[in-house]
Coordinates of C-alpha atoms and ligand atoms in Angstrom, one line a residue:
M1 CA -29.4 -30.1 -18.3
D2 CA -28.7 -27.5 -16.3
K3 CA -25.0 -26.8 -17.6
F4 CA -24.6 -24.2 -15.7
G5 CA -26.0 -25.2 -12.3
Y6 CA -24.1 -28.3 -12.3
M7 CA -20.6 -26.5 -13.3
E8 CA -21.3 -24.0 -10.5
K9 CA -22.3 -26.7 -7.6
Y10 CA -18.5 -28.5 -8.4
G11 CA -17.2 -25.7 -9.4
Y12 CA -16.0 -26.8 -12.7
E13 CA -14.5 -23.9 -15.0
Q14 CA -15.2 -24.7 -18.8
L15 CA -17.5 -27.5 -21.3
C16 CA -16.4 -26.9 -24.7
F17 CA -18.3 -28.7 -27.3
F18 CA -16.4 -29.4 -30.8
H19 CA -17.6 -30.0 -34.1
D20 CA -16.9 -31.1 -37.3
K21 CA -18.9 -31.6 -40.1
S22 CA -16.6 -33.1 -42.7
T23 CA -15.9 -36.4 -40.5
G24 CA -19.1 -36.0 -38.0
L25 CA -17.1 -35.2 -35.2
K26 CA -18.5 -34.7 -31.9
A27 CA -16.8 -34.3 -29.0
I28 CA -17.3 -32.7 -25.1
T29 CA -14.5 -31.2 -23.0
A30 CA -14.5 -30.8 -19.6
I31 CA -12.1 -28.9 -17.5
H32 CA -13.2 -29.0 -13.7
N33 CA -9.8 -27.9 -12.0
T34 CA -6.5 -26.1 -13.7
V35 CA -5.0 -25.4 -9.9
L36 CA -2.4 -27.5 -9.9
G37 CA -1.5 -27.3 -13.3
P38 CA -3.1 -28.2 -17.2
A39 CA -5.7 -30.7 -17.2
L40 CA -5.4 -34.1 -17.5
G41 CA -7.3 -37.3 -19.1
G42 CA -8.5 -39.4 -22.1
S43 CA -10.6 -39.1 -24.5
R44 CA -13.8 -41.9 -24.0
F45 CA -15.6 -42.5 -28.0
W46 CA -18.4 -44.0 -27.0
N47 CA -22.0 -44.6 -28.8
Y48 CA -24.5 -42.3 -25.4
D49 CA -28.5 -42.8 -25.8
N50 CA -28.5 -39.1 -25.3
E51 CA -26.3 -36.0 -25.5
D52 CA -27.0 -35.2 -21.8
Q53 CA -26.0 -38.5 -20.6
A54 CA -22.2 -37.5 -22.7
I55 CA -22.0 -33.9 -21.1
E56 CA -22.1 -35.7 -17.8
D57 CA -20.2 -37.8 -18.4
A58 CA -17.3 -35.6 -19.2
L59 CA -18.1 -33.4 -16.2
R60 CA -18.5 -36.9 -14.2
L61 CA -15.0 -37.9 -15.6
A62 CA -13.5 -34.8 -15.3
R63 CA -13.6 -34.1 -11.4
G64 CA -12.6 -37.4 -11.0
M65 CA -8.7 -36.6 -13.1
T66 CA -8.5 -33.8 -10.9
Y67 CA -9.1 -35.7 -7.2
K68 CA -6.8 -38.5 -8.5
S69 CA -4.3 -36.1 -10.0
A70 CA -4.4 -34.0 -6.7
L71 CA -4.0 -37.6 -4.5
A72 CA -1.4 -38.7 -6.7
G73 CA 0.9 -35.5 -5.9
L74 CA 0.8 -34.3 -10.0
A75 CA 1.4 -31.0 -11.0
L76 CA -1.7 -31.0 -13.2
G77 CA -5.3 -30.1 -12.9
G78 CA -8.7 -32.8 -14.2
G79 CA -10.4 -32.8 -17.0
K80 CA -11.5 -35.3 -20.0
T81 CA -13.4 -35.3 -23.3
V82 CA -16.3 -38.1 -24.7
I83 CA -16.4 -38.2 -28.1
W84 CA -20.0 -39.5 -28.8
G85 CA -20.4 -41.9 -32.4
D86 CA -19.7 -45.3 -32.6
P87 CA -15.8 -46.2 -33.0
S88 CA -16.3 -48.8 -35.0
V89 CA -17.0 -46.7 -37.8
L90 CA -14.1 -44.9 -38.4
R91 CA -12.3 -48.4 -38.0
K92 CA -13.7 -49.1 -41.4
D93 CA -12.8 -46.4 -43.0
P94 CA -8.5 -45.1 -42.8
I95 CA -8.8 -42.1 -44.5
K96 CA -11.6 -41.2 -42.2
R97 CA -10.0 -41.5 -39.3
E98 CA -6.9 -39.9 -39.5
A99 CA -9.3 -36.7 -39.9
F100 CA -11.3 -37.2 -37.6
W101 CA -8.4 -37.6 -35.2
R102 CA -6.7 -34.4 -36.3
A103 CA -9.6 -32.3 -36.2
F104 CA -10.1 -33.3 -32.9
G105 CA -6.3 -32.1 -32.7
R106 CA -6.1 -29.0 -34.5
Y107 CA -9.3 -28.4 -31.8
L108 CA -7.6 -29.5 -28.6
E109 CA -5.1 -27.0 -30.0
G110 CA -7.4 -24.6 -29.7
L111 CA -7.7 -24.6 -26.2
N112 CA -3.3 -23.8 -25.9
G113 CA -2.5 -26.2 -23.4
R114 CA -5.6 -26.1 -20.5
Y115 CA -6.4 -29.5 -21.7
I116 CA -4.2 -32.2 -22.3
T117 CA -5.6 -35.7 -23.5
A118 CA -4.7 -39.5 -23.8
E119 CA -5.6 -42.6 -24.4
D120 CA -9.0 -43.9 -23.1
V121 CA -12.1 -46.5 -23.8
G122 CA -13.3 -46.5 -27.2
T123 CA -9.4 -45.3 -28.1
S124 CA -6.5 -46.2 -29.1
T125 CA -2.4 -44.8 -29.4
Q126 CA -2.3 -44.7 -33.2
D127 CA -5.7 -42.7 -32.7
M128 CA -3.2 -40.5 -30.6
V129 CA -0.7 -40.7 -32.7
Y130 CA -3.0 -38.5 -35.2
V131 CA -4.3 -36.3 -32.5
N132 CA -0.6 -35.4 -32.2
M133 CA 0.1 -34.5 -35.8
E134 CA -2.0 -31.4 -34.6
T135 CA -1.2 -30.7 -31.0
D136 CA 1.7 -31.3 -28.9
H137 CA -1.0 -31.3 -26.1
V138 CA -1.8 -35.2 -25.8
V139 CA 0.6 -38.4 -24.0
G140 CA 0.7 -42.1 -24.2
L141 CA 1.8 -41.8 -27.6
P142 CA 3.6 -45.3 -28.7
G143 CA 7.3 -45.2 -27.3
R144 CA 6.9 -42.8 -25.1
S145 CA 5.3 -43.6 -21.5
G146 CA 2.8 -46.6 -23.8
D147 CA 0.0 -48.5 -22.6
P148 CA -0.6 -47.3 -19.1
S149 CA -2.4 -50.2 -18.0
P150 CA 0.7 -52.2 -16.1
Y151 CA 1.3 -49.1 -14.2
T152 CA -2.3 -48.8 -12.7
A153 CA -1.7 -52.5 -12.3
R154 CA 1.4 -52.1 -10.5
G155 CA -0.5 -49.3 -8.6
V156 CA -3.4 -51.3 -7.6
F157 CA -0.9 -54.0 -6.1
K158 CA 1.1 -51.7 -4.3
S159 CA -2.7 -50.8 -2.5
I160 CA -3.4 -54.3 -2.0
L161 CA -0.8 -54.6 -0.1
A162 CA -0.7 -51.7 1.8
C163 CA -4.4 -52.7 2.6
C164 CA -3.4 -56.0 3.7
K165 CA -0.6 -54.6 6.1
H166 CA -3.5 -52.5 7.4
V167 CA -5.6 -55.2 8.0
Y168 CA -3.7 -58.2 9.0
G169 CA -0.5 -56.1 10.1
S170 CA 1.2 -58.0 7.1
D171 CA 1.8 -57.7 3.8
D172 CA 2.7 -60.9 2.4
L173 CA 0.4 -62.4 -0.4
T174 CA 1.6 -65.8 0.4
G175 CA -1.3 -67.7 0.8
K176 CA -3.6 -65.1 0.8
V177 CA -7.2 -65.4 -2.1
V178 CA -7.8 -62.5 -4.3
A179 CA -11.0 -62.1 -6.3
V180 CA -10.4 -60.0 -9.5
Q181 CA -13.3 -59.1 -12.0
G182 CA -12.8 -58.3 -15.0
V183 CA -8.6 -60.0 -16.4
G184 CA -8.1 -57.2 -19.6
N185 CA -5.4 -54.7 -19.2
V186 CA -5.3 -53.9 -15.9
G187 CA -6.8 -57.2 -14.0
Y188 CA -3.9 -59.5 -16.5
Y189 CA -1.4 -57.4 -14.8
L190 CA -2.4 -57.0 -11.5
C191 CA -2.6 -61.1 -11.6
R192 CA 0.6 -61.4 -12.6
Y193 CA 1.9 -59.2 -10.0
L194 CA -0.3 -61.1 -7.3
H195 CA 1.0 -64.5 -8.3
E196 CA 4.4 -63.6 -8.3
S197 CA 3.6 -62.5 -4.6
G198 CA 1.8 -65.8 -3.8
A199 CA -1.2 -65.0 -3.9
K200 CA -4.2 -67.6 -4.9
L201 CA -6.3 -66.1 -7.7
I202 CA -10.4 -66.3 -8.3
I203 CA -11.1 -64.4 -11.5
S204 CA -14.0 -63.6 -14.0
D205 CA -14.3 -62.2 -17.5
I206 CA -16.9 -62.5 -20.0
K207 CA -13.8 -63.0 -22.4
Q208 CA -13.0 -66.7 -22.6
E209 CA -9.4 -65.5 -24.4
S210 CA -8.4 -62.8 -21.6
I211 CA -9.7 -66.4 -18.9
D212 CA -7.7 -68.7 -20.8
K213 CA -4.5 -66.8 -20.8
V214 CA -4.2 -65.8 -16.6
V215 CA -5.9 -69.1 -16.0
N216 CA -3.2 -69.9 -18.0
E217 CA -0.2 -68.0 -17.1
F218 CA -1.0 -68.0 -13.1
G219 CA -3.2 -71.5 -12.6
A220 CA -7.0 -68.8 -11.5
T221 CA -10.4 -70.4 -10.9
V222 CA -12.3 -69.1 -12.9
V223 CA -16.0 -68.6 -12.2
A224 CA -18.8 -67.0 -13.5
P225 CA -19.8 -62.9 -13.7
N226 CA -22.0 -63.0 -10.9
E227 CA -20.4 -65.7 -9.1
I228 CA -17.4 -63.5 -7.7
Y229 CA -19.0 -61.3 -5.8
G230 CA -19.5 -64.2 -3.4
V231 CA -17.5 -66.6 -3.6
E232 CA -14.5 -67.1 -0.5
C233 CA -11.5 -64.6 -0.4
D234 CA -9.2 -61.7 1.5
I235 CA -9.5 -59.4 -1.1
Y236 CA -12.1 -58.4 -4.4
A237 CA -10.5 -56.5 -6.7
P238 CA -12.9 -55.5 -9.6
C239 CA -11.2 -55.0 -12.5
A240 CA -13.9 -54.4 -15.1
L241 CA -16.6 -51.6 -14.2
G242 CA -17.8 -49.3 -11.8
A243 CA -20.3 -49.5 -9.4
T244 CA -20.1 -53.0 -8.6
V245 CA -19.5 -52.8 -4.7
N246 CA -23.9 -51.9 -4.7
D247 CA -27.5 -52.7 -2.7
D248 CA -27.3 -56.1 -4.6
T249 CA -23.4 -57.2 -4.1
I250 CA -22.3 -56.1 -0.4
P251 CA -24.3 -58.8 1.0
Q252 CA -22.8 -61.8 -0.9
F253 CA -19.0 -61.0 0.1
K254 CA -16.5 -63.0 1.9
C255 CA -14.1 -60.1 1.8
K256 CA -11.9 -58.2 4.6
I257 CA -11.0 -55.6 1.6
V258 CA -12.2 -54.0 -1.4
C259 CA -9.5 -52.8 -3.9
G260 CA -9.0 -52.4 -7.4
G261 CA -8.5 -50.6 -10.8
A262 CA -11.8 -49.9 -12.2
N263 CA -13.7 -46.2 -11.5
N264 CA -16.2 -45.2 -9.9
V265 CA -16.3 -48.7 -7.6
L266 CA -19.3 -47.6 -5.1
K267 CA -22.4 -47.6 -6.8
D268 CA -23.3 -44.3 -4.2
A269 CA -20.2 -43.4 -2.3
P270 CA -21.8 -42.1 1.1
V271 CA -24.0 -45.1 1.7
H272 CA -22.0 -48.2 0.3
G273 CA -18.9 -46.8 1.6
K274 CA -21.0 -46.8 5.1
T275 CA -22.2 -50.3 4.4
L276 CA -18.6 -51.5 4.2
Q277 CA -17.5 -49.6 6.9
S278 CA -20.0 -51.2 9.5
K279 CA -19.3 -54.6 8.1
G280 CA -15.6 -54.6 8.7
I281 CA -14.2 -54.3 5.4
V282 CA -11.8 -52.0 4.3
Y283 CA -12.9 -49.5 0.7
A284 CA -9.1 -48.6 -0.4
P285 CA -10.1 -45.5 -2.2
D286 CA -10.1 -46.1 -6.2
Y287 CA -8.9 -42.9 -7.4
L288 CA -5.8 -43.1 -5.2
A289 CA -5.5 -46.9 -5.7
N290 CA -6.1 -47.0 -9.5
A291 CA -3.1 -43.4 -10.3
G292 CA -0.6 -45.5 -11.3
G293 CA -1.9 -45.2 -14.9
V294 CA -1.9 -41.3 -14.8
I295 CA 1.8 -40.7 -12.6
N296 CA 2.9 -43.3 -15.6
V297 CA 2.2 -40.6 -18.5
S298 CA 2.6 -37.6 -16.9
Y299 CA 5.9 -38.5 -16.9
E300 CA 6.0 -37.9 -20.8
R301 CA 5.8 -34.5 -20.0
A302 CA 8.5 -34.3 -17.5
E303 CA 11.6 -32.0 -18.1
G304 CA 14.4 -33.5 -20.1
G305 CA 11.7 -36.6 -21.0
Y306 CA 9.8 -39.7 -20.3
N307 CA 11.8 -41.3 -16.8
E308 CA 10.5 -45.1 -16.4
E309 CA 12.8 -44.9 -12.9
A310 CA 11.4 -41.6 -11.1
S311 CA 7.6 -43.0 -12.5
L312 CA 7.9 -46.0 -10.7
R313 CA 8.9 -44.7 -7.4
D314 CA 6.0 -42.4 -8.2
V315 CA 3.3 -45.3 -8.4
D316 CA 5.1 -47.2 -5.9
F317 CA 4.8 -43.9 -3.0
I318 CA 0.9 -45.1 -3.5
Y319 CA 1.9 -47.8 -0.7
T320 CA 2.6 -44.7 1.4
R321 CA 0.0 -42.4 0.4
M322 CA -3.0 -45.2 0.7
L323 CA -1.6 -46.6 4.6
D324 CA -1.1 -43.3 5.5
I325 CA -5.4 -42.6 4.9
L326 CA -6.6 -46.2 5.4
T327 CA -4.8 -45.5 9.4
I328 CA -6.3 -41.8 9.2
A329 CA -10.0 -43.1 8.8
K330 CA -9.5 -45.8 11.6
E331 CA -7.9 -43.3 13.8
T332 CA -11.1 -41.0 12.7
G333 CA -13.7 -43.7 11.6
R334 CA -14.3 -41.5 8.9
L335 CA -15.1 -43.3 5.4
T336 CA -11.7 -43.5 3.8
Y337 CA -13.0 -41.5 0.4
E338 CA -14.0 -38.7 2.4
V339 CA -10.6 -38.7 4.0
A340 CA -8.7 -39.3 0.2
D341 CA -11.5 -36.4 -0.8
E342 CA -10.2 -34.2 1.3
L343 CA -6.7 -34.2 1.2
A344 CA -6.9 -33.8 -2.4
E345 CA -8.8 -30.8 -1.5
K346 CA -6.5 -29.5 0.7
R347 CA -3.3 -29.7 -1.3
I348 CA -6.1 -27.9 -4.4
E349 CA -6.5 -25.5 -2.1
A350 CA -3.0 -25.1 -0.9
V351 CA -1.6 -24.4 -3.8
R352 CA -4.4 -22.0 -4.7
N353 CA -3.2 -19.8 -1.7
I354 CA 0.7 -19.7 -2.7
K355 CA -0.1 -18.5 -5.8
S356 CA -1.6 -15.2 -4.7
I357 CA 2.1 -14.8 -4.5
Y358 CA 3.7 -12.9 -7.1
T359 CA 5.8 -14.6 -9.5
H360 CA 7.3 -13.1 -13.1
K361 CA 6.0 -17.1 -14.7
Ligands
NAD401 P1 -10.1 -53.4 -20.4 O1 -11.4 -53.6 -21.5 O2 -8.7 -53.9 -21.3 O3 -10.8 -55.0 -19.2 C1 -11.6 -55.4 -18.7 C2 -12.0 -56.7 -18.7 O4 -13.2 -56.5 -18.0 C3 -12.8 -57.1 -19.8 O5 -11.6 -58.0 -20.5 C4 -13.7 -57.3 -20.4 O6 -13.6 -58.6 -21.2 C5 -14.0 -57.5 -18.9 N1 -15.8 -57.7 -17.8 C6 -17.1 -56.6 -18.5 N2 -17.5 -56.8 -18.2 C7 -17.4 -57.7 -17.3 C8 -18.0 -58.9 -16.4 N3 -19.7 -58.0 -16.1 N4 -17.7 -59.8 -15.3 C9 -16.7 -59.9 -15.5 N5 -15.5 -59.1 -16.7 C10 -15.8 -58.5 -17.2 O7 -10.5 -52.7 -19.7 P2 -8.6 -51.8 -18.9 O8 -8.5 -51.6 -19.4 O9 -8.0 -53.3 -18.1 O10 -9.1 -51.1 -17.5 C11 -10.6 -51.9 -16.2 C12 -11.0 -50.9 -15.7 O11 -9.7 -50.3 -14.6 C13 -11.5 -50.0 -16.6 O12 -13.1 -49.6 -15.3 C14 -10.9 -49.0 -16.3 O13 -11.7 -47.5 -16.3 C15 -10.3 -49.1 -15.3 N6 -8.8 -48.3 -15.5 C16 -7.7 -48.4 -16.4 C17 -6.3 -48.0 -16.6 C18 -5.9 -48.2 -17.0 O14 -4.6 -47.7 -17.1 N7 -6.0 -49.3 -18.7 C19 -6.5 -46.8 -15.3 C20 -7.7 -46.5 -14.6 C21 -8.7 -46.7 -14.1

């Protein structure tokens, strides 16, 4: 992989490799952009096939975090860590697990606050407790902002409301049918919000216990994983995997709106964004819809400490921002994700420009 070429093309600042022989830690931290503030992004623990795949994932996810925080109005830049290995190995050895995460924490401390980590796929809040023994540059700790999933779900729910307002002229969900793919952390809380608002739920998952919980609590109808794309519904809410809007699935869609918690929902954004638009399906840019978690976690760093009331106010503001983006896209005939990208880029540029004014800080 031509790393400098890739960094130059997409404007990355830094790519760091960490290795600790005693624990076997292999971590890659990508810092995309720190104009708005320190780069924040979780640490993903994944058994990649090879080194290039791990690097590409770190770079791609870090850039996504820049856009997500910028559009959410946060004073944060974008970064991400991937840890290359098998997370299950550590679960069997508590001593190694502590040493592993503390070694990682010591490396992060060396970045001197340019990057702040949090939990992500394959990592837990307890892992972050170990990281926190060595550095303060970590958020999402127990007893502070806690699990981001309910806040992510709330942002997705507000986004669905905004989409309905845009498409149907009302954000009353009574009788609306929502097809939720994946009822894990985010999907479960989303189903709760939707159910409480009078929506009907059709769900799919590959874990029976997750399905049972949502069926028992919210009376959802269940379909097989590959059937969720073609069900009769108003809204398709992907909350499991990325890239589920693609050449195979779009022809099956009967929905009017695609809005969910998953990252990188469009397999190929220019192609599939355009296809959705041409079919009259409104696409809610994923990184705005799922920004509730990062908004909430960012409040751990607020002056005076974590403040849930202020965080919820910000998460709920996703509704207004989403509605604005959908309106601009409609009025200009552009794709919704392009409008979102442009707003994020404009904010970064505006803040970059005012930084030319000298202050003592
Ligand atoms: P999770 O692992 O708790 O839930 C995902 C669910 O999807 C699981 O129940 C899993 O069994 C199910 N699933 C996997 N493959 C499936 C398939 N083919 N069909 C149907 N279901 C399938 O993860 P999560 O934390 O709920 O995150 C969901 C998505 O939202 C991910 O893409 C994640 O990157 C994204 N996201 C999460 C957060 C957060 O706060 N947790 C924030 C932003 C984005």
